mmCIF file of C-alpha atoms in Angstrom:
data_model
loop_
_atom_site.group_PDB
_atom_site.id
_atom_site.type_symbol
_atom_site.label_atom_id
_atom_site.label_comp_id
_atom_site.label_asym_id
_atom_site.label_seq_id
_atom_site.Cartn_x
_atom_site.Cartn_y
_atom_site.Cartn_z
ATOM 1 C CA MET A 1 0.000 0.000 0.000
ATOM 2 C CA ALA A 2 1.116 3.582 -0.501
ATOM 3 C CA SER A 3 0.473 7.228 0.193
ATOM 4 C CA ILE A 4 0.752 9.527 -2.832
ATOM 5 C CA GLU A 5 1.826 13.164 -2.617
ATOM 6 C CA LEU A 6 1.731 15.756 -5.373
ATOM 7 C CA GLU A 7 3.773 18.800 -4.375
ATOM 8 C CA HIS A 8 2.995 21.848 -6.527
ATOM 9 C CA VAL A 9 2.964 19.718 -9.672
ATOM 10 C CA SER A 10 2.589 21.454 -13.032
ATOM 11 C CA LYS A 11 2.594 20.310 -16.643
ATOM 12 C CA LEU A 12 3.508 22.951 -19.235
ATOM 13 C CA TYR A 13 3.285 22.039 -22.918
ATOM 14 C CA ALA A 14 5.549 23.296 -25.695
ATOM 15 C CA ASN A 15 2.873 25.732 -26.886
ATOM 16 C CA GLY A 16 2.932 27.503 -23.524
ATOM 17 C CA ALA A 17 -0.394 26.071 -22.320
ATOM 18 C CA TYR A 18 -0.687 24.463 -18.905
ATOM 19 C CA GLY A 19 -2.277 21.010 -18.795
ATOM 20 C CA VAL A 20 -1.973 20.967 -15.001
ATOM 21 C CA ARG A 21 -1.060 23.893 -12.795
ATOM 22 C CA ASP A 22 0.264 23.847 -9.213
ATOM 23 C CA VAL A 23 -1.577 20.757 -7.972
ATOM 24 C CA ASP A 24 -0.838 20.184 -4.289
ATOM 25 C CA LEU A 25 -2.456 17.097 -2.804
ATOM 26 C CA LYS A 26 -1.739 14.281 -0.331
ATOM 27 C CA ILE A 27 -3.580 10.982 -0.716
ATOM 28 C CA GLU A 28 -3.420 8.809 2.369
ATOM 29 C CA ASP A 29 -2.465 5.148 2.366
ATOM 30 C CA GLY A 30 -5.549 3.084 1.418
ATOM 31 C CA GLU A 31 -7.664 6.092 0.456
ATOM 32 C CA PHE A 32 -10.110 6.061 -2.483
ATOM 33 C CA VAL A 33 -9.829 9.469 -4.162
ATOM 34 C CA ILE A 34 -11.826 10.736 -7.136
ATOM 35 C CA PHE A 35 -10.498 13.222 -9.698
ATOM 36 C CA LEU A 36 -13.661 14.846 -11.068
ATOM 37 C CA GLY A 37 -14.079 17.439 -13.768
ATOM 38 C CA PRO A 38 -15.147 18.129 -17.361
ATOM 39 C CA SER A 39 -13.191 16.969 -20.397
ATOM 40 C CA GLY A 40 -9.869 18.774 -20.760
ATOM 41 C CA CYS A 41 -9.610 19.865 -17.120
ATOM 42 C CA GLY A 42 -6.343 17.986 -16.487
ATOM 43 C CA LYS A 43 -7.578 15.059 -14.398
ATOM 44 C CA SER A 44 -6.280 12.298 -16.710
ATOM 45 C CA THR A 45 -3.012 14.186 -17.213
ATOM 46 C CA THR A 46 -2.550 14.333 -13.437
ATOM 47 C CA LEU A 47 -3.164 10.600 -13.129
ATOM 48 C CA ARG A 48 -0.744 9.866 -15.977
ATOM 49 C CA MET A 49 1.933 11.950 -14.247
ATOM 50 C CA VAL A 50 1.497 9.866 -11.087
ATOM 51 C CA ALA A 51 1.846 6.737 -13.227
ATOM 52 C CA GLY A 52 4.939 8.090 -14.996
ATOM 53 C CA LEU A 53 3.276 8.081 -18.408
ATOM 54 C CA GLU A 54 3.599 11.886 -18.558
ATOM 55 C CA GLY A 55 6.574 13.886 -17.356
ATOM 56 C CA ILE A 56 6.128 16.828 -14.989
ATOM 57 C CA THR A 57 7.400 20.333 -15.683
ATOM 58 C CA SER A 58 7.792 21.362 -12.056
ATOM 59 C CA GLY A 59 7.049 20.119 -8.558
ATOM 60 C CA ASP A 60 7.476 16.618 -7.206
ATOM 61 C CA ILE A 61 5.539 13.362 -6.878
ATOM 62 C CA ARG A 62 6.161 11.094 -3.904
ATOM 63 C CA ILE A 63 4.922 7.550 -3.349
ATOM 64 C CA ASP A 64 5.360 6.346 0.238
ATOM 65 C CA GLY A 65 7.574 9.351 0.857
ATOM 66 C CA ARG A 66 9.986 8.541 -1.989
ATOM 67 C CA SER A 67 10.304 10.912 -4.942
ATOM 68 C CA VAL A 68 9.325 9.106 -8.150
ATOM 69 C CA ALA A 69 9.258 12.058 -10.552
ATOM 70 C CA SER A 70 12.355 10.780 -12.370
ATOM 71 C CA LEU A 71 11.465 7.063 -12.211
ATOM 72 C CA PRO A 72 10.045 5.141 -15.201
ATOM 73 C CA PRO A 73 6.505 3.704 -14.846
ATOM 74 C CA ARG A 74 7.653 0.134 -14.133
ATOM 75 C CA ASP A 75 9.597 1.255 -11.055
ATOM 76 C CA ARG A 76 6.680 3.040 -9.379
ATOM 77 C CA ASN A 77 4.713 -0.138 -8.564
ATOM 78 C CA VAL A 78 1.342 1.303 -9.545
ATOM 79 C CA ALA A 79 -1.203 -0.299 -11.887
ATOM 80 C CA VAL A 80 -3.176 1.702 -14.452
ATOM 81 C CA VAL A 81 -6.588 0.644 -15.791
ATOM 82 C CA PHE A 82 -7.724 2.639 -18.797
ATOM 83 C CA GLN A 83 -11.100 3.417 -20.352
ATOM 84 C CA SER A 84 -10.340 0.970 -23.166
ATOM 85 C CA TYR A 85 -9.931 -2.592 -21.946
ATOM 86 C CA ALA A 86 -6.736 -3.132 -24.022
ATOM 87 C CA LEU A 87 -7.109 -6.922 -23.943
ATOM 88 C CA TYR A 88 -5.307 -9.206 -26.377
ATOM 89 C CA PRO A 89 -8.112 -10.695 -28.518
ATOM 90 C CA HIS A 90 -6.195 -13.905 -29.332
ATOM 91 C CA MET A 91 -5.528 -14.691 -25.656
ATOM 92 C CA THR A 92 -7.864 -16.247 -23.115
ATOM 93 C CA VAL A 93 -8.895 -14.461 -19.932
ATOM 94 C CA ARG A 94 -6.307 -16.516 -18.048
ATOM 95 C CA GLN A 95 -3.553 -15.520 -20.476
ATOM 96 C CA ASN A 96 -4.567 -11.845 -20.500
ATOM 97 C CA MET A 97 -4.556 -11.629 -16.713
ATOM 98 C CA GLY A 98 -1.179 -13.321 -16.368
ATOM 99 C CA PHE A 99 0.568 -11.739 -19.340
ATOM 100 C CA GLY A 100 2.211 -8.900 -17.412
ATOM 101 C CA LEU A 101 3.674 -11.314 -14.880
ATOM 102 C CA LYS A 102 4.905 -13.584 -17.673
ATOM 103 C CA MET A 103 6.708 -10.648 -19.294
ATOM 104 C CA ARG A 104 8.448 -10.031 -15.957
ATOM 105 C CA GLY A 105 9.836 -13.534 -16.019
ATOM 106 C CA MET A 106 7.528 -15.175 -13.473
ATOM 107 C CA SER A 107 6.971 -18.902 -13.929
ATOM 108 C CA THR A 108 3.660 -20.381 -15.051
ATOM 109 C CA ALA A 109 3.363 -22.244 -11.745
ATOM 110 C CA ALA A 110 3.728 -18.970 -9.784
ATOM 111 C CA ILE A 111 1.315 -17.062 -12.038
ATOM 112 C CA ALA A 112 -1.519 -19.615 -11.896
ATOM 113 C CA PRO A 113 -2.625 -19.117 -8.240
ATOM 114 C CA LYS A 114 -2.470 -15.334 -8.553
ATOM 115 C CA VAL A 115 -4.715 -15.423 -11.623
ATOM 116 C CA ARG A 116 -7.056 -17.917 -9.976
ATOM 117 C CA ASP A 117 -7.427 -15.805 -6.815
ATOM 118 C CA ALA A 118 -8.037 -12.588 -8.758
ATOM 119 C CA ALA A 119 -10.579 -14.325 -11.015
ATOM 120 C CA GLN A 120 -12.424 -15.656 -7.969
ATOM 121 C CA MET A 121 -12.491 -12.189 -6.421
ATOM 122 C CA LEU A 122 -13.893 -10.645 -9.627
ATOM 123 C CA GLY A 123 -16.406 -13.374 -10.481
ATOM 124 C CA LEU A 124 -14.421 -14.551 -13.495
ATOM 125 C CA ALA A 125 -13.560 -18.075 -12.351
ATOM 126 C CA ASN A 126 -15.896 -19.649 -14.931
ATOM 127 C CA TYR A 127 -14.568 -17.537 -17.809
ATOM 128 C CA LEU A 128 -10.822 -18.119 -17.597
ATOM 129 C CA ASP A 129 -10.695 -20.112 -20.836
ATOM 130 C CA ARG A 130 -12.823 -17.706 -22.865
ATOM 131 C CA LYS A 131 -11.466 -15.040 -25.171
ATOM 132 C CA PRO A 132 -12.487 -11.366 -24.877
ATOM 133 C CA ALA A 133 -14.913 -11.576 -27.817
ATOM 134 C CA ALA A 134 -17.047 -13.999 -25.794
ATOM 135 C CA LEU A 135 -17.354 -11.618 -22.829
ATOM 136 C CA SER A 136 -19.668 -8.724 -22.030
ATOM 137 C CA GLY A 137 -18.334 -5.199 -21.583
ATOM 138 C CA GLY A 138 -18.503 -5.513 -17.796
ATOM 139 C CA GLN A 139 -16.646 -8.829 -17.861
ATOM 140 C CA ARG A 140 -13.921 -7.356 -20.073
ATOM 141 C CA GLN A 141 -13.468 -4.510 -17.628
ATOM 142 C CA ARG A 142 -13.148 -7.054 -14.821
ATOM 143 C CA VAL A 143 -10.415 -8.808 -16.789
ATOM 144 C CA ALA A 144 -8.565 -5.488 -17.125
ATOM 145 C CA LEU A 145 -8.902 -5.003 -13.357
ATOM 146 C CA GLY A 146 -7.754 -8.572 -12.751
ATOM 147 C CA ARG A 147 -4.650 -8.000 -14.844
ATOM 148 C CA ALA A 148 -3.837 -5.075 -12.548
ATOM 149 C CA ILE A 149 -4.639 -6.982 -9.337
ATOM 150 C CA VAL A 150 -2.316 -9.918 -10.031
ATOM 151 C CA ARG A 151 0.622 -7.504 -10.146
ATOM 152 C CA GLU A 152 -0.030 -6.684 -6.468
ATOM 153 C CA PRO A 153 0.712 -2.966 -6.938
ATOM 154 C CA ASN A 154 0.885 -0.420 -4.149
ATOM 155 C CA ALA A 155 -1.834 1.698 -5.789
ATOM 156 C CA PHE A 156 -4.419 1.506 -8.555
ATOM 157 C CA LEU A 157 -4.882 4.373 -11.018
ATOM 158 C CA LEU A 158 -8.227 4.119 -12.827
ATOM 159 C CA ASP A 159 -8.733 6.386 -15.863
ATOM 160 C CA GLU A 160 -12.495 6.523 -16.572
ATOM 161 C CA PRO A 161 -12.762 2.707 -16.465
ATOM 162 C CA LEU A 162 -16.578 2.686 -16.570
ATOM 163 C CA SER A 163 -17.166 5.132 -19.423
ATOM 164 C CA ASN A 164 -17.652 2.428 -22.074
ATOM 165 C CA LEU A 165 -20.349 0.613 -20.093
ATOM 166 C CA ASP A 166 -24.101 1.127 -20.319
ATOM 167 C CA ALA A 167 -25.976 2.672 -17.389
ATOM 168 C CA GLN A 168 -26.901 -0.596 -15.659
ATOM 169 C CA LEU A 169 -23.405 -2.073 -15.967
ATOM 170 C CA ARG A 170 -21.888 1.198 -14.724
ATOM 171 C CA ALA A 171 -24.030 1.002 -11.600
ATOM 172 C CA GLU A 172 -23.002 -2.622 -11.025
ATOM 173 C CA MET A 173 -19.318 -1.905 -11.574
ATOM 174 C CA ARG A 174 -19.418 1.085 -9.199
ATOM 175 C CA LEU A 175 -20.465 -1.273 -6.423
ATOM 176 C CA GLU A 176 -17.880 -3.869 -7.484
ATOM 177 C CA LEU A 177 -15.072 -1.293 -7.343
ATOM 178 C CA VAL A 178 -16.122 -0.157 -3.866
ATOM 179 C CA LYS A 179 -16.179 -3.787 -2.686
ATOM 180 C CA LEU A 180 -12.808 -4.403 -4.311
ATOM 181 C CA HIS A 181 -11.302 -1.414 -2.531
ATOM 182 C CA ARG A 182 -12.508 -2.704 0.813
ATOM 183 C CA ARG A 183 -11.099 -6.163 0.184
ATOM 184 C CA LEU A 184 -7.704 -5.023 -1.048
ATOM 185 C CA GLY A 185 -7.292 -1.910 1.104
ATOM 186 C CA LYS A 186 -5.101 -0.357 -1.589
ATOM 187 C CA THR A 187 -4.829 3.315 -2.517
ATOM 188 C CA ILE A 188 -7.028 4.145 -5.521
ATOM 189 C CA ILE A 189 -7.164 7.228 -7.722
ATOM 190 C CA HIS A 190 -10.240 7.129 -9.953
ATOM 191 C CA VAL A 191 -10.663 9.653 -12.775
ATOM 192 C CA THR A 192 -14.205 10.406 -13.927
ATOM 193 C CA HIS A 193 -16.503 13.115 -15.271
ATOM 194 C CA ASP A 194 -19.538 11.341 -13.773
ATOM 195 C CA GLN A 195 -20.927 13.042 -10.674
ATOM 196 C CA VAL A 196 -22.717 9.883 -9.489
ATOM 197 C CA GLU A 197 -19.440 7.928 -9.490
ATOM 198 C CA ALA A 198 -17.789 10.730 -7.547
ATOM 199 C CA MET A 199 -20.515 11.010 -4.912
ATOM 200 C CA THR A 200 -20.975 7.284 -4.310
ATOM 201 C CA MET A 201 -17.455 5.840 -4.539
ATOM 202 C CA GLY A 202 -14.794 8.156 -3.178
ATOM 203 C CA ASP A 203 -13.537 8.952 0.314
ATOM 204 C CA ARG A 204 -12.653 12.374 -1.123
ATOM 205 C CA ILE A 205 -13.417 14.268 -4.321
ATOM 206 C CA CYS A 206 -10.839 16.487 -6.026
ATOM 207 C CA ILE A 207 -12.702 18.763 -8.435
ATOM 208 C CA MET A 208 -10.577 20.093 -11.284
ATOM 209 C CA ARG A 209 -11.045 22.974 -13.680
ATOM 210 C CA GLU A 210 -8.630 24.254 -16.319
ATOM 211 C CA GLY A 211 -5.721 22.303 -14.842
ATOM 212 C CA LYS A 212 -6.284 23.400 -11.236
ATOM 213 C CA MET A 213 -7.867 21.686 -8.248
ATOM 214 C CA VAL A 214 -10.602 24.044 -7.147
ATOM 215 C CA GLN A 215 -11.948 22.055 -4.188
ATOM 216 C CA VAL A 216 -11.020 18.889 -2.306
ATOM 217 C CA GLY A 217 -13.103 17.216 0.370
ATOM 218 C CA ASN A 218 -15.557 14.572 1.507
ATOM 219 C CA PRO A 219 -18.275 14.183 -1.189
ATOM 220 C CA LEU A 220 -21.150 15.340 1.003
ATOM 221 C CA GLU A 221 -19.137 18.251 2.412
ATOM 222 C CA VAL A 222 -18.245 19.474 -1.078
ATOM 223 C CA TYR A 223 -21.846 19.042 -2.190
ATOM 224 C CA ALA A 224 -23.233 20.961 0.783
ATOM 225 C CA ASN A 225 -20.548 23.664 0.823
ATOM 226 C CA PRO A 226 -19.248 24.389 -2.702
ATOM 227 C CA ALA A 227 -16.312 26.783 -2.986
ATOM 228 C CA ASP A 228 -17.603 28.549 -6.101
ATOM 229 C CA THR A 229 -20.302 28.487 -8.754
ATOM 230 C CA PHE A 230 -18.380 25.994 -10.903
ATOM 231 C CA VAL A 231 -18.433 23.372 -8.144
ATOM 232 C CA ALA A 232 -22.027 24.248 -7.287
ATOM 233 C CA LYS A 233 -23.178 23.656 -10.863
ATOM 234 C CA PHE A 234 -20.971 20.696 -11.713
ATOM 235 C CA LEU A 235 -21.592 18.376 -8.782
ATOM 236 C CA ALA A 236 -25.278 17.608 -9.325
ATOM 237 C CA THR A 237 -27.915 17.079 -11.985
ATOM 238 C CA PRO A 238 -29.932 19.234 -12.374
ATOM 239 C CA PRO A 239 -27.302 21.792 -11.325
ATOM 240 C CA MET A 240 -27.750 24.369 -8.605
ATOM 241 C CA ASN A 241 -30.033 27.249 -9.560
ATOM 242 C CA LEU A 242 -28.045 30.510 -9.674
ATOM 243 C CA ILE A 243 -30.145 33.670 -9.596
ATOM 244 C CA PRO A 244 -28.780 37.240 -9.797
ATOM 245 C CA ALA A 245 -29.740 38.897 -6.520
ATOM 246 C CA ARG A 246 -28.914 41.499 -3.914
ATOM 247 C CA LEU A 247 -29.151 41.649 -0.139
ATOM 248 C CA VAL A 248 -31.566 44.222 1.320
ATOM 249 C CA ALA A 249 -32.930 45.170 4.716
ATOM 250 C CA GLY A 250 -36.168 43.327 5.315
ATOM 251 C CA ARG A 251 -38.997 43.376 7.779
ATOM 252 C CA ALA A 252 -38.104 43.499 11.478
ATOM 253 C CA GLY A 253 -34.458 44.000 10.574
ATOM 254 C CA VAL A 254 -34.093 40.530 9.011
ATOM 255 C CA PRO A 255 -32.062 40.788 5.779
ATOM 256 C CA GLU A 256 -33.652 39.480 2.596
ATOM 257 C CA VAL A 257 -32.232 38.176 -0.668
ATOM 258 C CA VAL A 258 -34.099 39.712 -3.592
ATOM 259 C CA GLY A 259 -33.893 38.576 -7.215
ATOM 260 C CA GLU A 260 -36.112 38.371 -10.270
ATOM 261 C CA GLY A 261 -39.357 36.774 -9.060
ATOM 262 C CA ILE A 262 -37.902 35.698 -5.735
ATOM 263 C CA ARG A 263 -37.572 37.099 -2.207
ATOM 264 C CA LEU A 264 -36.123 35.081 0.664
ATOM 265 C CA SER A 265 -35.592 35.996 4.290
ATOM 266 C CA VAL A 266 -32.090 35.019 5.378
ATOM 267 C CA PRO A 267 -32.164 32.348 8.124
ATOM 268 C CA GLN A 268 -30.883 33.721 11.416
ATOM 269 C CA ARG A 269 -27.990 31.238 11.354
ATOM 270 C CA HIS A 270 -26.573 32.958 8.248
ATOM 271 C CA VAL A 271 -27.214 36.605 9.153
ATOM 272 C CA PRO A 272 -23.797 37.331 10.761
ATOM 273 C CA ALA A 273 -21.907 35.778 7.828
ATOM 274 C CA TYR A 274 -23.851 37.758 5.227
ATOM 275 C CA ALA A 275 -23.667 41.091 7.050
ATOM 276 C CA ASP A 276 -20.994 42.467 4.710
ATOM 277 C CA ALA A 277 -22.565 41.127 1.489
ATOM 278 C CA SER A 278 -25.113 43.921 1.020
ATOM 279 C CA GLY A 279 -24.497 46.505 -1.657
ATOM 280 C CA ARG A 280 -22.732 44.236 -4.151
ATOM 281 C CA PRO A 281 -24.037 41.999 -6.948
ATOM 282 C CA LEU A 282 -24.653 38.457 -5.762
ATOM 283 C CA LEU A 283 -25.801 35.112 -7.073
ATOM 284 C CA LEU A 284 -28.331 33.228 -4.974
ATOM 285 C CA GLY A 285 -27.662 29.473 -5.087
ATOM 286 C CA ILE A 286 -30.570 27.086 -4.483
ATOM 287 C CA ARG A 287 -30.331 23.380 -5.212
ATOM 288 C CA PRO A 288 -33.358 21.841 -7.007
ATOM 289 C CA GLU A 289 -33.798 19.304 -4.192
ATOM 290 C CA ASP A 290 -34.225 22.158 -1.676
ATOM 291 C CA ILE A 291 -37.451 23.239 -3.400
ATOM 292 C CA TYR A 292 -40.648 21.534 -2.215
ATOM 293 C CA GLU A 293 -44.312 21.360 -3.117
ATOM 294 C CA THR A 294 -45.438 21.870 0.489
ATOM 295 C CA GLU A 295 -44.899 24.656 3.014
ATOM 296 C CA ALA A 296 -44.013 22.348 5.930
ATOM 297 C CA GLY A 297 -40.700 23.362 7.480
ATOM 298 C CA PRO A 298 -39.605 26.498 9.385
ATOM 299 C CA ASP A 299 -37.426 27.954 6.615
ATOM 300 C CA ARG A 300 -39.567 27.186 3.555
ATOM 301 C CA GLN A 301 -40.592 30.298 1.664
ATOM 302 C CA PRO A 302 -42.907 30.586 -1.384
ATOM 303 C CA VAL A 303 -41.997 31.166 -5.022
ATOM 304 C CA ASP A 304 -44.401 31.160 -7.960
ATOM 305 C CA VAL A 305 -43.172 29.186 -10.960
ATOM 306 C CA THR A 306 -44.622 28.981 -14.480
ATOM 307 C CA VAL A 307 -43.986 25.415 -15.662
ATOM 308 C CA VAL A 308 -41.904 25.050 -18.832
ATOM 309 C CA ALA A 309 -41.153 21.306 -18.684
ATOM 310 C CA VAL A 310 -42.039 18.313 -16.528
ATOM 311 C CA GLU A 311 -39.701 15.301 -16.328
ATOM 312 C CA LYS A 312 -41.313 12.303 -14.618
ATOM 313 C CA LEU A 313 -38.436 10.037 -13.583
ATOM 314 C CA GLY A 314 -40.393 7.497 -11.547
ATOM 315 C CA VAL A 315 -38.609 8.027 -8.253
ATOM 316 C CA GLU A 316 -39.094 11.807 -8.503
ATOM 317 C CA THR A 317 -40.384 14.582 -10.769
ATOM 318 C CA VAL A 318 -38.188 17.397 -12.070
ATOM 319 C CA ILE A 319 -40.018 20.673 -12.729
ATOM 320 C CA VAL A 320 -38.383 23.294 -14.930
ATOM 321 C CA GLY A 321 -40.154 26.636 -14.718
ATOM 322 C CA GLN A 322 -39.782 30.366 -15.126
ATOM 323 C CA ILE A 323 -39.785 32.958 -12.366
ATOM 324 C CA GLY A 324 -40.127 36.712 -12.735
ATOM 325 C CA ARG A 325 -41.737 38.818 -15.463
ATOM 326 C CA GLU A 326 -39.338 41.508 -16.645
ATOM 327 C CA LYS A 327 -36.375 39.170 -17.150
ATOM 328 C CA PRO A 328 -37.716 35.651 -16.634
ATOM 329 C CA LEU A 329 -35.253 33.099 -15.303
ATOM 330 C CA GLU A 330 -35.424 29.318 -15.295
ATOM 331 C CA LEU A 331 -35.685 27.464 -12.002
ATOM 332 C CA SER A 332 -35.389 23.674 -11.608
ATOM 333 C CA ALA A 333 -37.014 21.775 -8.748
ATOM 334 C CA ARG A 334 -36.842 18.101 -7.773
ATOM 335 C CA VAL A 335 -40.173 17.287 -6.181
ATOM 336 C CA SER A 336 -42.201 14.240 -5.234
ATOM 337 C CA ARG A 337 -43.073 11.738 -7.964
ATOM 338 C CA HIS A 338 -46.712 12.333 -7.056
ATOM 339 C CA PHE A 339 -46.551 16.043 -7.895
ATOM 340 C CA ASP A 340 -48.550 16.801 -11.028
ATOM 341 C CA ALA A 341 -48.307 19.978 -13.097
ATOM 342 C CA GLU A 342 -49.001 20.948 -16.695
ATOM 343 C CA VAL A 343 -46.766 23.011 -18.986
ATOM 344 C CA GLY A 344 -47.927 26.632 -18.853
ATOM 345 C CA GLN A 345 -49.453 26.244 -15.400
ATOM 346 C CA THR A 346 -48.306 28.523 -12.581
ATOM 347 C CA VAL A 347 -47.633 26.620 -9.365
ATOM 348 C CA ARG A 348 -46.493 27.702 -5.942
ATOM 349 C CA LEU A 349 -43.407 25.938 -4.640
ATOM 350 C CA TYR A 350 -41.481 26.446 -1.415
ATOM 351 C CA ILE A 351 -37.733 27.049 -1.097
ATOM 352 C CA ASP A 352 -35.885 25.844 1.980
ATOM 353 C CA ALA A 353 -33.663 28.854 2.653
ATOM 354 C CA MET A 354 -31.387 27.147 5.198
ATOM 355 C CA PRO A 355 -29.104 25.365 2.641
ATOM 356 C CA MET A 356 -28.927 28.409 0.337
ATOM 357 C CA HIS A 357 -25.636 29.975 -0.704
ATOM 358 C CA LEU A 358 -24.629 33.445 -1.798
ATOM 359 C CA PHE A 359 -21.845 33.875 -4.351
ATOM 360 C CA ASP A 360 -20.031 37.036 -5.331
ATOM 361 C CA ALA A 361 -21.299 37.764 -8.852
ATOM 362 C CA GLN A 362 -17.904 39.008 -10.045
ATOM 363 C CA SER A 363 -15.475 36.437 -8.600
ATOM 364 C CA GLU A 364 -18.101 33.644 -8.445
ATOM 365 C CA ARG A 365 -16.581 32.599 -5.103
ATOM 366 C CA VAL A 366 -18.935 31.629 -2.306
ATOM 367 C CA VAL A 367 -19.656 34.137 0.466
ATOM 368 C CA PRO A 368 -18.449 32.107 3.482
ATOM 369 C CA ARG A 369 -20.995 31.098 6.065
ATOM 370 C CA LEU A 370 -21.217 28.447 8.781
ATOM 371 C CA PRO A 371 -21.224 25.080 7.004
ATOM 372 C CA LEU A 372 -24.265 22.906 7.435
ATOM 373 C CA GLU A 373 -23.725 19.566 9.114
ATOM 374 C CA THR A 374 -23.442 16.644 6.724
ATOM 375 C CA THR A 375 -23.900 12.980 7.489
ATOM 376 C CA THR A 376 -22.085 10.217 5.699
ATOM 377 C CA PRO A 377 -24.284 7.181 4.986
ATOM 378 C CA ALA A 378 -23.270 3.893 6.528
ATOM 379 C CA PRO A 379 -21.166 1.792 4.144
ATOM 380 C CA ALA A 380 -22.926 -0.918 2.176
ATOM 381 C CA ALA A 381 -22.057 -4.488 3.055
ATOM 382 C CA ALA A 382 -19.176 -5.840 0.998
#
């Protein structure tokens, strides 16, 4: 097992563009860390630099406290699993999984139990004599993982390994990877652009944008307390509603956030933090799941929405509507699956103001306030 440290690591290309800029991160021994971000943000480049497949321009990379920045990939004792399975089509599962060990000079007798144990762990014991063409996409990805496992590396580096799978297989493989991490206890870096993977798999999320890490933390903490509008919008679907607003003095001295078609009293818990935010352009951040169809709850406040679209998803209903008249804005709400509304209808919904955020409209950074408590769900049985 291994800790991994990136100390002010940058990657500068010949054209003067930064692929990665000043990434500073420590990953603890046995930790499952997610690199999350849109295409081109530098997450795969960062992973490849840890693996030694990309050189670094400045900074240092340490594995278990030892600098590896100048070491070739084979001397870092990490295993990389890519988006493409990269299996040899003419070889069986058994041969594919053991090929790396064979190339290192290990005997067939020594390779066999390692392959057998990994296949048993991954549910591939009955497929060892099949070739990749006879396997499903999920089984092929398991073979690629098995090939990495038999090497017994100190860390696994996974570069969007689930992207080629359909939705159901992705969900199954997410659970399999979490179980695998618990069994092996090895350090894992998992690169993805999928928010669901990030929220459900990682001990920590590292959100990247334009080569920089903009926020690192426990998934629920990052979700509840985004550092800026980019994180707020990127980490959920539908994204956080962001409404141009300003802070004004309200009734009985309670400050209010006022925007097009919306007026919210600031919960008392947030009043001290927002005291200096008046007089400047702001963005009010409200997550769709903090908008309800009923008034129950001490901090729920009304907003009238003209329905533009209704998405019935079975487990819930997503309402997309317009608020305001002069400059109408769209507002998304995730409500009960039993909620019924027609396009063109005006409905009254209720915003829970307690989880709201204010962002500076110019810098797009969050206006700091006391973070809300988050709870981490109990781990699923392995």
